Coordinates of C-alpha atoms in Angstrom, one line a residue:
M238 CA -13.2 -14.0 -16.9
T239 CA -10.8 -12.5 -15.4
L240 CA -10.9 -9.9 -12.4
T241 CA -8.6 -7.2 -13.6
L242 CA -8.2 -3.5 -12.8
T243 CA -6.5 -1.8 -15.9
A244 CA -4.4 1.8 -15.4
M245 CA -4.8 4.4 -18.7
R246 CA -1.2 6.5 -18.8
G247 CA -0.8 9.1 -20.9
Y248 CA -0.9 13.0 -21.3
P249 CA -4.0 14.9 -21.5
G250 CA -5.6 14.4 -25.0
S251 CA -3.8 11.6 -25.1
G252 CA -7.1 9.4 -26.3
K253 CA -6.9 7.8 -22.8
S254 CA -10.8 7.8 -22.1
T255 CA -11.7 6.7 -25.6
K256 CA -9.6 3.6 -24.9
A257 CA -10.8 3.2 -21.6
R258 CA -14.4 3.3 -23.1
E259 CA -13.2 1.0 -25.7
I260 CA -11.7 -1.5 -23.2
A261 CA -15.0 -1.2 -20.9
N262 CA -17.5 -2.3 -24.0
E263 CA -15.1 -5.3 -24.5
T264 CA -14.9 -6.5 -21.4
G265 CA -17.8 -5.7 -19.3
A266 CA -15.7 -3.7 -17.2
V267 CA -16.6 -0.2 -15.4
V268 CA -14.6 2.9 -16.0
V269 CA -13.1 5.6 -13.1
C270 CA -12.4 8.7 -14.5
R271 CA -10.3 11.2 -12.1
V272 CA -11.9 14.2 -14.3
E273 CA -15.1 13.3 -14.0
L274 CA -15.2 12.4 -10.2
R275 CA -13.2 16.1 -10.0
K276 CA -16.4 17.5 -11.7
M277 CA -19.3 15.8 -10.2
L278 CA -16.9 16.7 -6.7
H279 CA -16.6 19.8 -7.1
D280 CA -18.3 21.5 -10.8
N281 CA -14.9 21.9 -12.2
Y282 CA -13.0 19.5 -13.8
F283 CA -10.0 21.0 -12.6
T284 CA -9.2 22.0 -9.3
G285 CA -5.8 23.1 -8.5
N286 CA -6.5 22.8 -4.9
K287 CA -4.2 20.0 -3.0
D288 CA -7.2 19.7 -0.5
R289 CA -9.7 19.2 -3.0
E290 CA -7.7 16.7 -5.0
A291 CA -7.4 14.7 -1.8
E292 CA -10.6 14.4 -2.2
V293 CA -10.9 13.4 -5.3
T294 CA -8.6 10.3 -5.0
V295 CA -10.3 9.5 -1.8
A296 CA -13.6 8.8 -4.3
E297 CA -11.3 7.6 -6.5
R298 CA -9.8 5.0 -4.6
A299 CA -12.7 3.8 -3.1
Q300 CA -14.6 3.4 -6.2
V301 CA -11.9 1.3 -7.5
S302 CA -11.9 -0.7 -4.1
A303 CA -15.6 -1.0 -3.8
F304 CA -15.5 -2.4 -7.9
L305 CA -12.7 -4.9 -6.7
K306 CA -14.2 -6.3 -3.9
N307 CA -17.4 -6.8 -5.8
G308 CA -15.9 -8.9 -8.6
T309 CA -16.5 -6.0 -11.1
S310 CA -13.0 -5.4 -13.1
V311 CA -12.0 -1.4 -12.8
I312 CA -10.2 0.8 -15.6
V313 CA -8.9 3.9 -14.0
D314 CA -9.3 6.8 -16.5
A315 CA -6.1 9.1 -15.3
T316 CA -2.9 10.6 -16.4
H317 CA -0.8 8.3 -13.9
L318 CA 2.7 9.9 -15.3
E319 CA 3.6 9.7 -11.6
P320 CA 4.9 6.2 -11.2
S321 CA 3.8 6.1 -7.8
Y322 CA -0.1 6.8 -8.7
L323 CA 0.3 3.1 -10.9
R324 CA 2.0 1.5 -8.1
K325 CA -0.7 2.0 -5.5
W326 CA -3.3 0.4 -8.3
A327 CA -0.9 -2.2 -9.0
K328 CA -0.6 -3.4 -5.4
M329 CA -4.5 -3.1 -4.7
A330 CA -4.8 -5.4 -7.8
S331 CA -3.0 -7.2 -6.2
Q332 CA -4.5 -7.2 -2.6
Y333 CA -7.8 -8.2 -4.2
G334 CA -6.7 -11.4 -6.3
A335 CA -6.9 -9.0 -9.3
K336 CA -4.7 -9.2 -12.6
F337 CA -3.1 -5.5 -12.9
E338 CA -2.7 -4.1 -16.2
R339 CA -1.5 -0.6 -17.7
V340 CA -2.7 1.0 -21.2
D341 CA 0.6 3.8 -22.3
M342 CA -1.4 6.3 -24.9
D343 CA 2.1 7.2 -26.1
T344 CA 0.0 10.0 -28.5
P345 CA 3.1 12.5 -29.1
A346 CA 2.8 15.8 -27.1
A347 CA 2.1 17.7 -30.6
D348 CA -0.6 15.9 -31.1
C349 CA -2.0 16.0 -27.8
I350 CA -2.0 19.9 -28.1
R351 CA -3.7 19.7 -31.3
R352 CA -6.5 17.7 -29.8
D353 CA -6.9 19.9 -26.5
H354 CA -7.5 23.1 -28.5
A355 CA -10.1 21.4 -30.6
R356 CA -11.8 20.9 -27.2
Q357 CA -12.6 23.9 -27.1
L358 CA -14.7 24.2 -30.2
T359 CA -16.6 20.9 -29.0
K360 CA -18.9 20.3 -25.7
T361 CA -15.7 18.8 -23.9
A362 CA -14.4 22.8 -24.2
G363 CA -14.7 22.9 -20.4
R364 CA -12.0 19.5 -20.3
V365 CA -9.6 21.6 -22.1
V366 CA -5.8 22.4 -20.1
G367 CA -3.8 24.9 -22.3
E368 CA -0.6 23.8 -24.4
D369 CA 1.2 25.1 -21.6
V370 CA -0.1 22.7 -19.0
I371 CA 0.6 19.6 -21.4
K372 CA 4.4 20.9 -22.3
R373 CA 4.9 21.4 -18.9
M374 CA 4.2 17.5 -18.4
A375 CA 5.8 16.4 -21.6
K376 CA 8.9 17.8 -20.3
R377 CA 8.9 16.7 -16.9
H378 CA 7.8 13.1 -17.7
P379 CA 8.9 12.2 -21.0
Q380 CA 7.3 9.3 -23.1
K381 CA 11.1 7.4 -23.1
N382 CA 11.6 7.7 -19.6
W383 CA 8.0 5.7 -18.8
P384 CA 8.9 3.1 -16.3
D385 CA 7.7 -0.5 -16.5
I386 CA 5.5 -0.4 -13.8
Q387 CA 4.1 -4.0 -13.4
A388 CA 2.0 -5.7 -10.3
P389 CA 3.9 -6.9 -7.4
P390 CA 4.7 -10.7 -7.4
T391 CA 1.9 -12.5 -5.7
F392 CA 2.0 -15.7 -3.6
T393 CA -0.6 -18.1 -1.8
P394 CA -1.0 -18.2 1.5
V395 CA 0.4 -21.2 3.1
P396 CA -2.4 -21.1 6.5
V397 CA -0.4 -21.8 10.2
E398 CA -1.1 -25.2 12.2
W399 CA -0.9 -24.7 16.2
V400 CA 2.0 -27.2 16.7
D401 CA 2.0 -28.7 20.6
G402 CA 5.1 -28.0 22.3
L403 CA 6.3 -24.5 20.6
P404 CA 7.3 -21.6 22.5
E405 CA 4.7 -19.5 22.0
A406 CA 4.7 -15.8 20.7
I407 CA 2.9 -12.7 19.7
I408 CA 4.1 -10.5 16.6
V409 CA 3.9 -6.9 16.5
D410 CA 4.6 -4.3 14.1
I411 CA 6.2 -0.9 14.7
D412 CA 5.0 2.3 12.3
G413 CA 1.6 2.9 13.0
T414 CA 1.1 -0.1 16.0
V415 CA 3.7 0.8 18.6
A416 CA 5.5 4.1 17.3
H417 CA 3.7 6.7 15.3
M418 CA 5.5 9.9 13.0
D419 CA 6.0 12.9 14.3
G420 CA 6.3 14.7 11.1
R421 CA 8.9 12.8 9.6
S422 CA 8.4 11.2 5.9
P423 CA 7.7 7.2 6.5
Y424 CA 10.8 6.6 4.5
D425 CA 13.2 8.9 6.4
Y426 CA 15.2 6.2 8.7
T427 CA 17.5 8.7 9.8
Q428 CA 14.7 10.1 11.9
V429 CA 12.9 7.3 13.6
H430 CA 14.2 8.4 16.5
T431 CA 12.0 11.3 16.6
D432 CA 9.2 8.8 16.9
T433 CA 6.0 9.2 19.5
V434 CA 5.0 6.0 21.4
D435 CA 1.9 4.6 21.5
E436 CA 0.9 3.6 25.3
H437 CA -1.9 1.7 24.7
V438 CA -0.1 -1.0 22.5
R439 CA 3.1 -0.4 24.9
W440 CA 1.0 -1.4 27.8
L441 CA 0.2 -4.7 25.9
V442 CA 2.9 -5.6 25.0
N443 CA 5.0 -4.9 28.3
L444 CA 2.0 -7.3 29.7
A445 CA 2.2 -9.7 27.7
A446 CA 6.3 -9.8 27.7
S447 CA 5.9 -9.5 32.3
I448 CA 4.0 -13.2 31.8
R449 CA 7.6 -15.4 32.2
Y450 CA 8.2 -13.5 35.4
D451 CA 4.7 -14.7 37.0
S452 CA 5.7 -16.7 40.1
V453 CA 3.4 -19.3 39.2
V454 CA 4.1 -19.2 35.5
E455 CA 8.1 -20.0 36.8
A456 CA 7.1 -22.3 39.6
R457 CA 5.1 -24.7 36.8
D458 CA 7.0 -23.7 33.9
L459 CA 4.0 -22.9 32.1
P460 CA 4.3 -21.7 28.3
Y461 CA 4.6 -17.7 28.1
P462 CA 4.5 -15.6 24.3
R463 CA 7.9 -14.2 23.3
V464 CA 7.6 -11.1 22.0
L465 CA 8.7 -10.6 17.8
F466 CA 8.7 -7.5 16.4
V467 CA 8.3 -7.4 12.3
S468 CA 8.4 -4.4 10.7
G469 CA 8.7 -3.0 7.7
R470 CA 11.0 -0.5 8.1
D471 CA 14.8 -1.4 6.3
D472 CA 17.5 -2.8 8.5
S473 CA 19.6 -0.1 7.7
C474 CA 18.2 1.4 10.8
R475 CA 18.0 -1.3 13.0
D476 CA 20.3 -0.2 15.8
E477 CA 18.4 3.3 15.9
T478 CA 15.2 1.2 16.6
V479 CA 16.4 -1.1 18.9
K480 CA 17.9 2.3 21.0
W481 CA 14.1 3.8 20.6
L482 CA 12.4 0.6 22.0
A483 CA 15.0 0.7 24.9
N484 CA 14.4 4.5 25.5
H485 CA 10.7 3.6 25.7
G486 CA 11.1 0.6 28.0
I487 CA 9.7 -1.6 25.6
Q488 CA 10.4 -5.5 26.1
F489 CA 11.2 -7.6 23.5
D490 CA 12.9 -10.9 22.3
E491 CA 13.4 -10.5 18.6
L492 CA 13.4 -7.9 15.4
H493 CA 12.9 -9.0 12.5
M494 CA 13.1 -6.2 9.3
R495 CA 13.0 -5.6 6.0
P496 CA 16.2 -6.2 4.1
T497 CA 17.5 -3.0 2.9
G498 CA 16.9 -2.5 -1.0
A499 CA 14.4 -5.6 -1.2
K500 CA 12.8 -5.3 -4.3
D501 CA 10.8 -7.5 -6.9
G502 CA 11.7 -8.4 -10.4
N503 CA 10.9 -5.1 -11.8
G504 CA 12.7 -3.3 -9.6
N505 CA 9.7 -2.1 -7.5
K506 CA 10.0 -1.7 -3.9
L507 CA 8.1 -5.0 -2.3
P508 CA 5.2 -4.2 0.0
D509 CA 5.1 -4.3 3.5
Y510 CA 2.4 -7.8 3.3
L511 CA 5.0 -9.7 0.9
V512 CA 8.1 -8.7 2.7
K513 CA 6.3 -9.6 6.3
S514 CA 5.2 -13.0 4.7
T515 CA 9.2 -13.8 4.1
L516 CA 10.0 -12.7 7.5
F517 CA 7.4 -15.2 8.8
D518 CA 8.1 -17.8 7.3
E519 CA 12.1 -17.4 7.6
N520 CA 12.1 -16.7 11.3
I521 CA 8.5 -17.7 12.7
R522 CA 6.8 -20.3 10.8
G523 CA 7.8 -24.0 12.5
K524 CA 9.1 -22.3 15.7
Y525 CA 6.3 -20.5 17.4
N526 CA 2.9 -20.6 17.9
V527 CA 1.1 -17.4 17.6
R528 CA -1.0 -15.8 19.5
F529 CA -2.0 -13.0 18.3
V530 CA -0.6 -9.9 15.4
L531 CA -1.3 -6.5 16.3
D532 CA -0.7 -4.7 13.3
D533 CA -2.1 -1.7 11.4
R534 CA -2.0 -1.5 7.7
D535 CA -4.9 -3.0 5.8
Q536 CA -2.6 -5.1 3.5
V537 CA -0.6 -6.8 6.6
V538 CA -3.6 -7.0 8.3
N539 CA -5.3 -9.4 5.3
L540 CA -2.1 -11.5 5.1
W541 CA -1.6 -12.3 8.7
R542 CA -5.5 -13.1 8.6
S543 CA -5.2 -15.6 5.1
L544 CA -2.1 -17.2 7.4
G545 CA -5.1 -17.8 9.8
L546 CA -3.5 -16.2 12.4
K547 CA -5.7 -14.1 15.1
C548 CA -4.6 -10.2 13.9
L549 CA -5.8 -6.9 16.2
Q550 CA -5.7 -4.2 14.1
V551 CA -5.1 -1.3 15.9
Q552 CA -6.0 1.3 13.6
P553 CA -7.6 2.3 10.2
G554 CA -4.9 1.3 7.2
D555 CA -6.3 1.7 4.5
F556 CA -3.0 3.1 2.7

């Protein structure tokens, strides 16, 4: 059976948990329920605490990831009214080669309120959220505005071959690798000049770049690596990025960046690994022999390794 990650979506009381269990019984999938994780971790179905919710998210993602890695299909039972939550699951499914499915429970808010009230009389009384909460959710996320979140497009990695005679290169990521955000949002490209430099990565990059100036290399016309930055940043901040690299004394030969506004066929922002796959094919494949790659994010590290490249992951990148 096809490995599948299914995400439920709906208001509290819409029947998500019942439907999730039905699907699990039919397909052999397991259910990961956010509400039950709250109860298990914090002895409460609703925490209302940002730090505790973050802990629930860690447990939720860890469970789903572990099951997919094991080849077990998963159904994630949560409201998923924020589109970003669904997009994260869609990306995870793609990373594990799983099919992504979304099940919308479009039960009217009035019926959800009625069902929620009825819970007070049953053993699920602890899961009552209250009429006001459901009304606020319905007002903020009316069903007619629920976006059609789909899985990002997939690709089949084509391994890279070493071609004698091609110039050599190293590939280096920017955000999270040579540059670290110091309080700015990852998508606030107007503030990239505030990023701090990673001293260790800068040292390694400049060491590689300096090989070309070695007297023996010059005298014998030996190969030396070019430094190619490949970034998931929008190229709208190209000038600021080049200036930042120069201000921090980082040597490089080429800078390849995400085309501004790059989206898939469903209007979703392309994930970094697909952007970098395209940048690699268009600018590096068949033009350079790559000695190694420096990157941090798991999905991109997995991409480079799937191409047969040696990728040195500079820090944990499960995000």
